[in-house]
């Protein structure tokens, strides 16, 4: 008996410490766990009269608290449960049909059925059985949005129609979200959230019969980026359309954005047992039984304990997802030849490179990353030289210009590979896999037959096959694009050490050596390193513009500058002298643009970010592309952003808006970081941009309020 009380005390002490040290994200009270049950429902103890009470107690503690723990803390909590209930074992609640449907929904969206991620999906399902308000907490890229969409699709496939309505509360002001009253007339106008709430509450949740999909569906995205971001592709079963052609069985309203006390405190009456939305005009709109309110947030630092205690918490660790599910989804969407050529390179390079970027220390030629690289390359060719077994020590640790996670870095690499496969290696039946296979059959390199460069360049290019050149070029910029010039030189050494064969980079001439020592390449005023003055160019100094010519120095890609002699008094402010850095930025922008992604140029003022983007946009065919520049300032608001975007598009069909048919709209958002931060540390103008990128549209702020206007053919 004494051991039982000691274990019970230890568990209670652990929960209290966890709540003390992690107050922004968790509320792990024992009383909350034991009292969690469906509102207005009697306890279910009588249902399990044949089961021992210690088994029910153990399952309650385990199931209600495990979902809130980070991946690193879950084993410790499981050990405490085992000590508290020795000899008591219970499997998870039997829901094999839900688990199978969830895995199938993930595969249908091109995602990998990652086991830890699927476990979070089952925790979301279990929490939804006893909670009408759920908070999914985790960093960007941890799979929160994909989890909600896949679970909704899984339930739909099992006969329970589920519609997902997604809203970014930070893209709206409080009056635009909940409603406002005209001071002169006293007329009340519902906000976007209030309008969605009324529509969802009026829709009948009974029946259980198969109901048709909503009248419109959201746009789909590529499989790999969808796995990398929270903005997973939607299906007809869980659409962002906000009108129902028939009565859905279940409606999930998802609030995707940072939490602050201004808007979330208005939902306390919804999250508690009252389940009523109270508006400023006195209206009380009850929450129907088929409705659920979900929150997708990165942290709960600005949420009050009253709000957190009213909702079920599910925490998704970024470390649980990792890079392999993203790469697996991306490879599954490629042709078998391409996947076979690139898959070994991912396993060889990505884990070591990501660890180096995280600043994990190791000794040259010793353990740490050297051991990891040896393990990852055990299946590779044994013909590599002995010099590739040592790696440059990351001391001091790399310092990227922006905070980037493993998921974000891997997603950028995949995006560049998509663009390179579509442009450099031409898509269709002329990809890197077919070219590599043909080269292997012929016993020659891809570029040896049609090289147009000098003899030295041809010989160096023939030492690496097409897949290696393509992968390492994209890996340098996808994984290390946020590094400064000093770290780029060190990162090049690491990638060169991981190459299965010499990369065959061209030599550096005197002009290129002088350009390298000047600090060009995104490093600002950084001092030149010894690698920058070496006789061989780095991966950041060369271009891979086509399959035939192989490596080409960026300095040779600079077009000749011609002074406008025809104009006696030219506009000097409009003159632009081409440089190697400008040519490099335009080439990388074209790769990302070809893959259909968005680009973010980060740098100090005066580094020619705007001019490089404008030159790239000016090079687009005017018959196919429409460009619009939005200059942000400290006074820019989400309403201004929305009005500027809507002014560039016209109505096509239904709620679909876009540029003229046959053309694409490219938005240049200048000085994205200029808008001022609010009192909660959020930049709300950027949230409107995020909503446009993830949801693919904006909510109508005019009548009919709450309708989603889809913005198509826009980048």
XYZ file of C-alpha atoms in Angstrom:
715
model
C 0.000 0.000 0.000
C 2.844 2.382 0.763
C 4.360 1.843 -2.680
C 0.979 2.664 -4.257
C 0.720 5.991 -2.451
C 4.344 6.792 -3.226
C 3.792 6.195 -6.952
C 0.573 8.218 -6.854
C 2.423 11.083 -5.194
C 5.229 10.843 -7.761
C 2.759 11.029 -10.637
C 0.983 14.029 -9.138
C 4.314 15.742 -8.550
C 5.345 15.126 -12.148
C 2.124 16.610 -13.503
C 2.434 19.680 -11.308
C 6.027 20.258 -12.361
C 5.102 19.816 -16.010
C 2.342 22.361 -15.703
C 4.673 24.768 -13.901
C 7.496 24.657 -16.395
C 5.250 24.638 -19.521
C 2.387 26.983 -18.724
C 2.011 28.392 -22.261
C 1.129 25.070 -23.833
C -0.343 22.689 -21.325
C -2.746 22.262 -18.464
C -2.161 18.829 -17.019
C -4.309 18.724 -13.940
C -5.358 15.355 -12.603
C -8.875 16.552 -11.884
C -9.313 17.735 -15.471
C -8.235 14.365 -16.778
C -10.561 12.408 -14.562
C -13.546 14.647 -15.219
C -13.221 14.732 -19.006
C -16.459 13.455 -20.474
C -19.014 14.573 -23.045
C -20.929 17.649 -21.889
C -24.452 17.096 -20.627
C -23.752 13.388 -20.477
C -23.701 11.096 -17.503
C -20.509 9.307 -16.548
C -19.970 6.066 -18.425
C -18.851 3.986 -15.459
C -21.911 1.745 -15.644
C -20.965 0.816 -19.184
C -17.801 -0.874 -17.952
C -19.102 -2.662 -14.873
C -17.066 -5.762 -15.682
C -13.735 -3.934 -15.829
C -11.634 -3.199 -12.741
C -11.493 0.377 -11.542
C -7.687 0.502 -11.590
C -7.817 -0.341 -15.313
C -10.291 2.477 -15.968
C -8.207 4.871 -13.875
C -5.042 3.939 -15.741
C -6.639 4.390 -19.138
C -8.073 7.770 -18.132
C -4.700 9.051 -16.965
C -2.904 7.673 -19.990
C -5.303 8.644 -22.772
C -6.148 12.145 -21.528
C -2.579 13.233 -20.771
C -0.411 11.482 -23.360
C -1.830 13.661 -26.135
C -0.592 16.789 -24.348
C 3.000 15.655 -23.925
C 5.953 16.360 -26.169
C 7.599 13.391 -27.818
C 10.561 13.587 -25.443
C 8.348 13.484 -22.318
C 5.948 10.710 -23.333
C 8.306 7.809 -22.365
C 8.829 9.308 -18.905
C 5.103 9.616 -18.356
C 4.539 6.038 -19.545
C 7.115 4.839 -17.050
C 5.303 6.641 -14.232
C 2.016 5.051 -15.276
C 3.629 1.616 -15.207
C 5.013 2.265 -11.736
C 1.660 3.503 -10.475
C -0.283 0.562 -11.929
C 2.109 -2.390 -11.917
C 0.943 -5.348 -13.906
C -1.989 -3.438 -15.436
C -1.935 -3.413 -19.203
C -4.499 -2.052 -21.588
C -4.312 -1.425 -25.281
C -5.671 1.683 -26.880
C -9.390 1.959 -27.465
C -10.455 -0.325 -30.311
C -10.874 1.863 -33.361
C -9.250 -0.162 -36.101
C -11.680 1.148 -38.727
C -10.826 4.760 -37.894
C -7.085 4.062 -37.963
C -7.320 2.287 -41.326
C -9.459 5.042 -42.829
C -7.043 7.696 -41.546
C -4.055 5.954 -43.135
C -5.989 5.562 -46.390
C -6.939 9.256 -46.386
C -3.280 10.197 -45.936
C -2.228 8.012 -48.852
C -4.978 9.469 -51.042
C -3.457 12.935 -50.473
C 0.031 11.768 -51.346
C 1.122 11.770 -47.694
C 2.996 9.082 -45.828
C 1.115 7.197 -43.082
C 3.763 8.103 -40.504
C 3.105 6.104 -37.327
C 3.582 8.919 -34.733
C 1.493 11.246 -36.869
C -1.273 8.642 -37.168
C -1.208 8.225 -33.389
C -1.901 11.939 -33.055
C -4.814 11.495 -35.423
C -6.291 8.825 -33.209
C -5.753 11.057 -30.176
C -7.629 13.802 -31.997
C -10.478 11.402 -32.681
C -10.594 10.209 -29.076
C -10.484 13.765 -27.745
C -13.309 14.737 -30.073
C -15.515 12.126 -28.434
C -15.403 13.938 -25.090
C -14.595 17.526 -26.067
C -16.328 20.020 -28.306
C -13.340 22.383 -28.204
C -9.883 21.097 -29.165
C -6.533 22.871 -29.435
C -3.834 21.444 -31.686
C -0.561 22.940 -30.465
C 2.738 22.601 -32.288
C 5.297 24.368 -34.460
C 4.712 25.194 -38.074
C 5.192 22.159 -40.263
C 4.253 19.593 -37.613
C 1.223 18.451 -39.620
C -1.690 20.023 -37.756
C -3.694 21.023 -40.816
C -3.005 17.760 -42.629
C -4.165 15.860 -39.550
C -7.495 17.680 -39.390
C -8.146 17.309 -43.104
C -7.234 13.619 -43.201
C -9.334 12.767 -40.145
C -12.320 14.606 -41.632
C -11.893 12.680 -44.866
C -11.555 9.409 -42.941
C -14.796 10.011 -41.056
C -16.510 10.937 -44.307
C -15.386 7.700 -45.922
C -16.936 5.808 -43.016
C -20.308 7.447 -43.555
C -20.072 10.429 -41.192
C -20.022 13.440 -43.475
C -17.583 16.058 -42.136
C -17.065 19.585 -43.456
C -14.095 21.704 -42.383
C -14.443 25.495 -42.320
C -11.070 27.173 -41.902
C -10.599 30.726 -40.631
C -7.522 32.753 -39.719
C -8.659 35.042 -36.872
C -5.540 37.190 -37.146
C -6.454 38.194 -40.693
C -9.554 39.952 -39.329
C -10.228 42.588 -36.741
C -12.535 41.791 -33.837
C -15.524 43.602 -35.442
C -14.870 41.855 -38.762
C -14.734 38.517 -36.987
C -17.673 38.715 -34.564
C -19.745 41.647 -35.831
C -20.305 45.359 -35.370
C -23.168 47.720 -34.647
C -23.829 50.918 -36.562
C -23.688 53.768 -34.060
C -26.114 55.899 -36.059
C -28.817 53.374 -36.922
C -28.209 50.670 -34.321
C -28.189 47.987 -37.011
C -26.136 44.916 -36.246
C -23.950 43.270 -38.879
C -22.543 39.814 -38.282
C -18.836 39.226 -38.710
C -17.236 36.379 -40.631
C -17.048 33.980 -37.693
C -20.559 34.836 -36.521
C -21.929 34.223 -40.021
C -20.162 30.864 -40.271
C -21.378 29.929 -36.808
C -25.016 30.678 -37.641
C -24.847 28.687 -40.892
C -23.246 25.709 -39.190
C -25.743 25.799 -36.313
C -28.726 25.942 -38.681
C -27.511 22.966 -40.701
C -29.016 19.762 -39.381
C -26.576 17.203 -38.176
C -28.885 14.242 -38.122
C -29.631 11.733 -40.714
C -26.323 10.084 -41.226
C -27.159 9.583 -44.857
C -24.740 10.329 -47.602
C -24.910 13.973 -48.447
C -23.282 15.540 -51.452
C -20.104 17.513 -51.161
C -20.199 21.267 -50.609
C -20.871 23.382 -53.616
C -17.243 24.337 -54.134
C -13.939 22.820 -53.129
C -10.570 24.263 -52.296
C -7.583 23.977 -54.536
C -5.084 21.164 -54.140
C -1.355 21.521 -53.713
C 1.591 19.290 -54.420
C 2.033 16.228 -52.263
C 5.416 17.020 -50.778
C 4.796 20.671 -49.892
C 1.433 19.693 -48.519
C 3.136 17.251 -46.194
C 5.707 19.871 -45.224
C 3.245 22.551 -44.376
C 0.119 22.610 -42.343
C -1.774 23.635 -45.421
C -2.499 20.162 -46.729
C -4.607 19.763 -49.804
C -8.319 19.580 -49.200
C -10.775 17.145 -50.678
C -14.391 17.275 -51.527
C -15.231 15.831 -48.130
C -13.513 18.564 -46.145
C -13.735 21.723 -48.117
C -13.230 25.339 -47.286
C -16.493 26.178 -48.968
C -18.911 27.819 -46.596
C -22.240 26.893 -48.095
C -23.815 23.484 -47.795
C -25.765 21.955 -50.626
C -27.336 19.605 -48.104
C -27.151 18.960 -44.403
C -23.745 17.688 -43.243
C -23.421 15.306 -40.385
C -20.578 17.177 -38.708
C -19.110 20.674 -39.071
C -15.643 21.564 -37.812
C -14.766 25.259 -37.536
C -10.989 25.560 -37.450
C -9.345 28.765 -36.185
C -5.826 28.672 -37.602
C -3.694 31.485 -36.241
C -1.927 32.869 -33.167
C -3.978 33.224 -30.016
C -4.545 36.496 -28.198
C -6.864 37.519 -25.429
C -8.918 39.837 -27.654
C -10.710 37.258 -29.757
C -10.328 33.995 -27.890
C -11.867 35.317 -24.659
C -15.079 35.859 -26.625
C -15.227 32.101 -27.110
C -15.073 31.072 -23.457
C -18.853 30.658 -23.367
C -18.519 28.354 -26.364
C -15.773 26.217 -24.852
C -17.432 25.738 -21.463
C -20.532 23.693 -20.740
C -22.810 26.507 -21.945
C -21.788 25.921 -25.583
C -23.238 29.300 -26.613
C -21.732 32.043 -28.775
C -22.570 35.391 -27.179
C -22.396 38.402 -29.491
C -22.125 42.068 -28.570
C -25.720 42.760 -29.618
C -27.021 40.256 -27.081
C -27.648 37.381 -29.491
C -26.894 33.952 -28.073
C -26.332 31.345 -30.757
C -26.129 27.843 -29.279
C -23.616 25.315 -30.519
C -25.257 22.376 -32.229
C -24.333 18.832 -31.287
C -22.760 18.197 -34.676
C -20.372 21.175 -34.377
C -16.809 21.255 -33.070
C -14.423 24.158 -32.577
C -10.748 23.483 -33.307
C -7.729 25.713 -32.817
C -4.414 25.352 -34.649
C -1.777 27.369 -32.803
C 1.976 27.297 -32.368
C 1.831 28.117 -28.664
C -0.610 29.212 -25.970
C 1.506 31.899 -24.360
C -1.253 34.509 -24.781
C -4.133 32.247 -23.776
C -5.578 32.512 -20.298
C -5.785 29.454 -18.002
C -9.572 29.685 -18.219
C -9.424 29.183 -21.978
C -6.866 26.375 -21.868
C -8.724 24.459 -19.163
C -11.914 24.418 -21.252
C -10.380 22.720 -24.283
C -8.721 19.434 -25.038
C -5.013 19.801 -25.806
C -3.128 17.806 -28.432
C 0.538 18.630 -28.892
C 2.367 17.790 -32.125
C 6.150 17.823 -31.863
C 8.085 18.907 -34.902
C 10.687 16.248 -34.155
C 8.143 13.452 -34.536
C 7.472 14.213 -38.187
C 11.034 14.648 -39.399
C 12.155 14.844 -42.988
C 11.596 11.263 -44.176
C 7.782 11.428 -44.571
C 8.172 14.530 -46.742
C 10.781 12.907 -48.944
C 8.778 9.692 -49.109
C 5.697 11.560 -50.331
C 7.765 13.456 -52.879
C 9.461 10.328 -54.237
C 6.148 8.466 -54.444
C 4.841 11.134 -56.822
C 7.853 10.814 -59.158
C 8.525 8.306 -61.864
C 10.306 5.135 -60.675
C 13.513 5.993 -62.519
C 13.745 9.418 -60.899
C 12.948 8.045 -57.457
C 15.570 5.318 -57.777
C 18.238 7.826 -58.815
C 17.560 10.373 -56.073
C 16.478 8.267 -53.080
C 20.028 7.154 -52.087
C 21.224 10.755 -52.183
C 18.506 11.827 -49.750
C 19.506 9.130 -47.261
C 23.183 9.972 -47.646
C 23.064 13.762 -47.413
C 19.917 15.089 -45.744
C 20.294 13.713 -42.168
C 23.926 14.801 -41.896
C 23.311 18.214 -43.448
C 20.329 18.931 -41.189
C 22.331 17.938 -38.121
C 25.136 20.259 -39.218
C 22.679 23.121 -39.690
C 21.355 22.520 -36.162
C 24.885 23.124 -34.882
C 25.511 19.651 -33.479
C 29.207 19.501 -32.662
C 31.636 16.747 -33.658
C 35.309 16.141 -34.212
C 36.791 15.939 -37.655
C 37.153 12.303 -38.578
C 35.659 11.194 -35.239
C 32.183 10.459 -33.978
C 29.076 12.589 -34.233
C 28.271 13.502 -37.790
C 31.187 11.512 -39.127
C 29.674 8.360 -37.706
C 26.248 9.339 -38.994
C 27.628 9.931 -42.450
C 29.453 6.614 -42.398
C 26.244 4.868 -41.443
C 24.213 6.649 -44.093
C 26.748 5.895 -46.793
C 27.357 2.252 -45.868
C 25.289 1.133 -48.845
C 26.914 3.546 -51.276
C 29.819 2.869 -53.560
C 33.118 2.049 -51.871
C 35.088 3.939 -54.454
C 34.936 7.216 -52.547
C 38.240 8.638 -51.498
C 39.369 8.526 -47.886
C 39.172 12.273 -47.589
C 35.381 12.078 -47.613
C 35.306 10.398 -44.210
C 36.090 13.671 -42.444
C 33.807 16.654 -42.111
C 34.268 20.300 -41.289
C 33.500 20.963 -37.660
C 30.530 23.349 -37.196
C 32.369 25.416 -34.640
C 31.126 28.064 -34.317
C 27.591 26.873 -34.979
C 25.944 28.082 -38.215
C 23.837 31.209 -37.882
C 21.125 31.320 -40.579
C 19.520 34.631 -41.453
C 16.096 33.256 -40.501
C 14.924 30.490 -38.187
C 14.360 27.381 -40.253
C 13.288 23.931 -39.125
C 14.164 20.562 -40.612
C 10.735 20.368 -42.208
C 11.023 23.813 -43.794
C 14.534 23.151 -45.095
C 13.502 19.819 -46.594
C 10.409 21.367 -48.176
C 12.580 24.044 -49.805
C 14.909 21.373 -51.181
C 11.975 19.466 -52.653
C 10.535 22.631 -54.174
C 13.829 23.417 -55.913
C 14.069 19.857 -57.170
C 10.569 20.144 -58.607
C 11.515 23.302 -60.452
C 14.816 21.851 -61.662
C 13.185 18.663 -62.936
C 10.613 20.768 -64.798
C 13.071 23.220 -66.371
C 16.650 21.944 -66.342
C 15.771 18.316 -67.072
C 12.568 19.045 -68.887
C 9.747 17.019 -67.285
C 7.838 14.321 -68.998
C 9.922 11.512 -70.347
C 13.255 13.295 -70.264
C 13.874 13.433 -66.531
C 16.965 12.790 -64.492
C 16.144 9.145 -63.929
C 15.866 8.317 -67.626
C 18.973 10.307 -68.388
C 20.968 8.580 -65.654
C 19.799 5.152 -66.779
C 20.709 5.918 -70.371
C 24.111 7.149 -69.311
C 24.744 4.015 -67.267
C 23.801 1.815 -70.219
C 26.068 3.718 -72.548
C 28.913 3.854 -70.044
C 29.245 7.596 -70.385
C 28.103 10.740 -68.575
C 24.972 12.618 -69.569
C 26.689 15.754 -70.571
C 29.652 14.287 -72.449
C 27.787 14.000 -75.741
C 26.508 17.549 -76.118
C 28.712 19.821 -74.064
C 29.146 23.308 -75.403
C 31.631 24.560 -72.828
C 35.414 24.381 -72.900
C 37.360 21.130 -72.693
C 38.245 21.608 -69.054
C 34.647 22.213 -68.164
C 33.546 19.102 -70.053
C 36.078 16.884 -68.309
C 35.105 18.148 -64.876
C 31.412 17.765 -65.577
C 31.809 14.183 -66.716
C 33.045 13.105 -63.280
C 29.556 13.388 -61.729
C 26.321 12.006 -63.103
C 23.210 14.049 -63.697
C 21.406 13.036 -60.539
C 24.311 14.030 -58.297
C 24.758 17.395 -59.970
C 21.068 18.143 -59.781
C 20.702 17.019 -56.170
C 23.744 18.797 -54.762
C 22.927 22.015 -56.585
C 19.436 22.042 -55.065
C 20.713 20.842 -51.670
C 23.158 23.728 -51.448
C 20.432 26.332 -51.943
C 17.501 24.444 -50.443
C 19.243 23.549 -47.184
C 21.877 26.288 -46.977
C 20.260 29.211 -48.766
C 19.750 31.092 -45.485
C 23.447 30.928 -44.543
C 25.871 33.812 -44.883
C 29.009 33.640 -47.034
C 31.228 32.243 -44.279
C 28.823 29.406 -43.422
C 28.157 28.742 -47.099
C 31.826 27.925 -47.645
C 31.779 25.493 -44.720
C 28.505 23.976 -45.865
C 29.989 23.426 -49.318
C 32.827 21.479 -47.724
C 30.326 19.290 -45.930
C 28.310 18.592 -49.082
C 31.471 17.838 -51.043
C 32.501 15.361 -48.354
C 29.135 13.611 -48.620
C 29.217 13.330 -52.414
C 29.523 9.721 -53.624
C 31.930 10.930 -56.325
C 33.824 14.133 -57.022
C 31.405 16.856 -58.065
C 33.714 18.070 -60.808
C 33.359 21.764 -60.088
C 35.183 24.059 -62.499
C 38.340 25.901 -61.438
C 38.299 29.476 -60.281
C 39.990 32.078 -62.452
C 41.406 35.361 -61.239
C 38.258 37.364 -61.935
C 36.071 34.904 -60.087
C 38.561 34.821 -57.204
C 38.340 38.596 -56.880
C 34.541 38.485 -56.916
C 34.514 35.810 -54.202
C 36.765 37.785 -51.889
C 34.509 40.820 -52.188
C 31.888 39.112 -49.994
C 29.241 38.551 -52.674
C 26.726 35.783 -52.454
C 24.360 36.906 -49.785
C 26.883 37.329 -47.039
C 26.720 41.074 -46.667
C 30.001 42.415 -45.317
C 31.285 39.046 -44.069
C 34.986 38.431 -44.355
C 36.149 36.063 -47.007
C 37.145 32.588 -45.883
C 39.974 30.437 -47.026
C 37.554 28.311 -49.029
C 36.422 31.366 -50.943
C 39.927 31.897 -52.265
C 40.588 28.280 -53.155
C 41.269 27.180 -56.689
C 37.909 25.371 -56.989
C 34.541 27.053 -57.076
C 31.946 26.135 -54.457
C 28.425 24.896 -55.061
C 27.200 28.420 -54.385
C 29.448 29.834 -57.113
C 28.229 27.655 -59.994
C 24.997 27.316 -61.910
C 23.261 24.281 -63.350
C 21.229 25.831 -66.117
C 20.891 22.900 -68.490
C 21.680 19.225 -68.687
C 24.180 19.478 -71.492
C 26.714 22.001 -70.269
C 26.928 20.927 -66.635
C 28.468 23.343 -64.141
C 28.824 26.946 -65.177
C 30.185 29.818 -63.038
C 27.614 32.446 -62.157
C 30.046 35.097 -63.368
C 29.691 33.736 -66.896
C 25.877 34.061 -66.676
C 25.946 37.841 -66.268
C 24.599 39.590 -69.386
C 26.606 42.421 -70.854
C 25.637 45.914 -69.707
C 24.951 48.415 -72.430
C 24.679 52.042 -71.574
C 21.648 53.687 -73.267
C 23.587 55.946 -75.639
C 20.456 56.716 -77.643
C 19.029 58.717 -74.749
C 21.035 61.899 -74.114
C 19.656 62.158 -70.564
C 18.809 58.658 -69.281
C 17.001 58.037 -66.032
C 19.908 56.998 -63.858
C 17.583 55.773 -61.131
C 16.205 53.142 -63.494
C 19.588 51.895 -64.685
C 20.473 48.444 -63.415
C 23.939 46.993 -63.791
C 23.745 43.174 -63.966
C 25.854 41.248 -61.467
C 26.510 37.610 -60.653
C 24.340 37.881 -57.547
C 21.435 39.221 -59.615
C 21.796 36.417 -62.156
C 21.848 33.897 -59.324
C 18.704 35.256 -57.682
C 16.790 35.356 -60.953
C 17.716 31.758 -61.734
C 16.647 30.520 -58.301
C 13.422 32.514 -58.483
C 12.638 30.909 -61.830
C 13.083 27.421 -60.323
C 10.717 28.114 -57.426
C 8.254 29.839 -59.744
C 8.267 26.878 -62.114
C 7.363 24.615 -59.192
C 4.427 26.856 -58.308
C 5.814 27.979 -54.950
C 6.339 31.282 -53.204
C 9.802 32.784 -52.686
C 11.072 34.784 -49.709
C 14.099 37.037 -50.200
C 15.737 37.924 -46.889
C 18.541 40.449 -46.531
C 19.619 43.804 -45.197
C 18.363 47.011 -46.852
C 20.243 47.865 -50.027
C 21.036 44.275 -51.059
C 18.978 44.593 -54.277
C 16.160 42.263 -53.247
C 13.445 44.402 -54.835
C 15.364 45.074 -58.041
C 16.159 41.377 -58.484
C 12.506 40.439 -58.041
C 11.395 43.160 -60.433
C 13.875 42.025 -63.089
C 12.599 38.489 -62.756
C 8.984 39.611 -63.108
C 9.885 41.789 -66.083
C 11.335 38.744 -67.831
C 7.996 36.890 -67.695
C 5.986 36.881 -70.934
C 3.441 39.683 -70.787
C 0.909 37.624 -72.703
C 0.892 34.975 -69.960
C 1.728 36.791 -66.722
C 0.279 39.712 -64.782
C 2.351 41.271 -62.013
C 1.284 43.464 -59.097
C 3.524 45.077 -56.488
C 2.187 45.645 -52.964
C 4.471 47.817 -50.850
C 4.017 47.203 -47.134
C 4.513 49.850 -44.461
C 3.993 50.205 -40.737
C 0.343 51.135 -41.396
C -0.504 48.154 -43.590
C -3.444 46.128 -42.268
C -5.018 42.837 -43.395
C -7.944 44.808 -44.839
C -5.563 46.821 -47.031
C -3.877 43.630 -48.221
C -7.212 42.031 -49.031
C -8.471 45.106 -50.890
C -5.237 45.297 -52.913
C -5.421 41.652 -53.926
C -9.121 41.762 -54.797
C -8.461 44.813 -56.996
C -6.162 42.684 -59.173
C -8.665 39.916 -59.879
C -12.107 39.653 -61.380
C -14.948 37.208 -60.961
C -14.783 34.075 -63.068
C -17.436 31.626 -61.951
C -19.304 31.314 -58.670
C -16.997 32.351 -55.878
C -13.869 31.915 -57.988
C -11.782 35.014 -58.753
C -8.581 35.408 -60.704
C -6.689 37.271 -63.427
C -7.869 37.153 -67.038
C -8.335 33.608 -68.301
C -5.117 32.147 -69.655
C -2.880 34.393 -67.537
C -1.342 34.061 -64.071
C -1.040 36.744 -61.400
C 2.268 37.127 -59.562
C 2.261 39.278 -56.436
C 5.434 41.055 -55.308
C 5.130 41.881 -51.612
C 7.800 44.471 -50.927
C 8.995 45.103 -47.349
C 6.950 42.254 -45.907
C 8.477 42.834 -42.479
C 7.574 46.539 -42.340
C 4.101 46.295 -40.671
C 4.255 46.997 -36.969
C 3.753 44.265 -34.395
C 0.663 44.401 -32.225
C 0.668 44.137 -28.444
C 0.742 40.348 -28.672
C 3.820 40.261 -30.879
C 1.926 39.331 -34.046
C 2.250 40.880 -37.480
C -1.350 40.656 -38.580
C -0.732 41.868 -42.143
C 1.410 38.787 -42.762
C -1.430 36.577 -41.518
C -3.577 37.757 -44.418
C -0.799 36.703 -46.787
C -0.531 33.322 -45.054
C -4.258 32.796 -45.404
C -4.017 33.509 -49.126
C -1.167 31.018 -49.517
C -2.647 28.223 -47.400
C -6.401 28.523 -47.872
C -6.218 29.897 -51.401
C -8.672 32.728 -50.918
C -10.114 35.391 -48.651
C -13.369 35.867 -46.817
C -15.892 38.354 -48.105
C -16.170 41.314 -45.747
C -19.163 42.604 -47.671
C -22.556 41.041 -48.109
C -22.820 38.086 -48.235
C -20.416 38.153 -45.304
C -18.480 34.968 -44.651
C -18.326 33.643 -48.199
C -14.927 32.354 -49.233
C -13.657 33.988 -52.408
C -11.184 31.598 -54.018
C -8.231 33.332 -55.683
C -6.965 31.105 -58.502
C -3.962 31.302 -60.838
C -2.129 33.509 -58.362
C 1.402 33.162 -56.991
